[in-house]
């Protein structure tokens, strides 16, 4: 009986035409093995990039550069957060990181160490 249910689910799944992924999701996150193509969260990343580019009007290149940087940092830290704990929700951590990085890159956030008081 269980085999028949799985077989029916597979037939239904094969007939569903899933939407195409965002360019950044497909060509950066999946190709660099940050996420797997069959992860359900891939569509959350698609929605995030759509929100950043269309609604918040960040330039595509800036989002691409920031996403690349965030992925590299997370992977180089072996998926550990700043306190050395494993990242439990990769999407939420990535989302927070890329939004913060975009704000920093576009001058919406200034870090105190970036300001040079000697010339002011």
Coordinates of C-alpha atoms in Angstrom, one line a residue:
X1 CA 0.0 0.0 0.0
X2 CA 2.8 2.4 0.9
X3 CA 4.6 1.7 -2.4
X4 CA 1.4 2.6 -4.3
X5 CA 1.1 5.9 -2.5
X6 CA 4.7 6.8 -3.2
X7 CA 4.2 5.8 -6.8
X8 CA 1.0 8.0 -7.1
X9 CA 2.8 11.0 -5.5
X10 CA 5.7 10.6 -8.0
X11 CA 3.3 10.6 -10.9
X12 CA 1.6 13.8 -9.6
X13 CA 5.0 15.4 -8.9
X14 CA 6.2 14.6 -12.4
X15 CA 3.2 16.4 -13.9
X16 CA 3.6 19.6 -12.0
X17 CA 5.5 22.3 -13.8
X18 CA 7.5 24.2 -11.2
X19 CA 8.4 27.8 -11.9
X20 CA 12.0 28.6 -12.9
X21 CA 14.4 29.8 -10.3
X22 CA 15.8 33.3 -10.0
X23 CA 19.1 33.7 -11.8
X24 CA 21.0 34.3 -8.5
X25 CA 19.4 31.3 -6.8
X26 CA 20.2 29.0 -9.7
X27 CA 23.6 30.3 -10.8
X28 CA 25.1 31.2 -7.5
X29 CA 23.4 29.4 -4.5
X30 CA 22.8 26.1 -6.2
X31 CA 25.9 26.0 -8.4
X32 CA 28.2 26.9 -5.4
X33 CA 26.4 24.2 -3.4
X34 CA 25.1 26.6 -0.7
X35 CA 21.7 25.0 -1.2
X36 CA 20.4 22.0 -3.1
X37 CA 18.1 22.4 -6.1
X38 CA 15.4 20.1 -4.6
X39 CA 15.3 22.0 -1.3
X40 CA 11.9 23.5 -0.7
X41 CA 13.6 26.7 0.5
X42 CA 14.9 27.5 -3.0
X43 CA 11.6 29.3 -3.7
X44 CA 12.1 31.4 -0.5
X45 CA 15.5 32.5 -1.9
X46 CA 13.8 33.3 -5.2
X47 CA 11.3 35.5 -3.4
X48 CA 14.0 37.2 -1.4
X49 CA 16.0 38.2 -4.5
X50 CA 12.8 39.4 -6.1
X51 CA 12.0 41.5 -3.1
X52 CA 15.5 43.0 -2.9
X53 CA 15.7 43.9 -6.6
X54 CA 12.1 44.8 -7.5
X55 CA 10.6 46.1 -4.3
X56 CA 13.6 47.5 -2.5
X57 CA 15.2 48.5 -5.8
X58 CA 18.7 47.4 -5.1
X59 CA 20.8 47.1 -8.3
X60 CA 21.0 43.5 -9.6
X61 CA 24.8 43.6 -9.6
X62 CA 25.0 44.8 -6.0
X63 CA 22.7 42.0 -4.9
X64 CA 24.7 39.4 -6.9
X65 CA 28.0 40.7 -5.3
X66 CA 26.5 40.8 -1.9
X67 CA 25.1 37.3 -2.2
X68 CA 28.4 35.9 -3.4
X69 CA 30.2 37.6 -0.4
X70 CA 27.7 36.3 2.1
X71 CA 27.9 32.7 0.7
X72 CA 31.7 32.8 0.8
X73 CA 31.7 34.0 4.4
X74 CA 29.1 31.5 5.6
X75 CA 30.9 28.6 3.9
X76 CA 34.4 29.7 5.1
X77 CA 33.0 29.8 8.7
X78 CA 31.8 26.2 8.1
X79 CA 28.1 27.3 8.6
X80 CA 28.8 28.5 12.1
X81 CA 27.4 31.9 13.3
X82 CA 29.5 34.7 14.8
X83 CA 29.4 32.9 18.2
X84 CA 30.6 29.6 16.8
X85 CA 27.2 27.9 17.0
X86 CA 25.8 26.0 14.0
X87 CA 23.5 28.0 11.8
X88 CA 20.1 26.4 12.4
X89 CA 18.1 28.2 9.8
X90 CA 20.3 28.8 6.8
X91 CA 17.7 30.9 4.9
X92 CA 17.1 33.2 7.9
X93 CA 20.8 33.7 8.5
X94 CA 21.5 34.3 4.8
X95 CA 18.6 36.8 4.6
X96 CA 19.7 38.8 7.6
X97 CA 23.3 38.8 6.4
X98 CA 22.6 39.9 2.9
X99 CA 20.2 42.7 4.0
X100 CA 22.8 44.0 6.4
X101 CA 25.5 43.8 3.8
X102 CA 23.4 45.6 1.2
X103 CA 22.6 48.4 3.6
X104 CA 26.3 48.7 4.4
X105 CA 27.3 48.7 0.7
X106 CA 24.8 51.3 -0.2
X107 CA 25.6 53.6 2.7
X108 CA 22.4 53.1 4.6
X109 CA 24.5 51.9 7.5
X110 CA 27.8 53.5 8.6
X111 CA 30.2 51.7 10.9
X112 CA 32.1 53.8 13.4
X113 CA 35.5 52.3 12.3
X114 CA 34.8 53.4 8.7
X115 CA 34.7 57.0 9.6
X116 CA 38.0 58.8 9.8
X117 CA 37.8 61.6 12.5
X118 CA 41.3 62.8 11.7
X119 CA 40.1 64.7 8.6
X120 CA 36.8 66.0 9.8

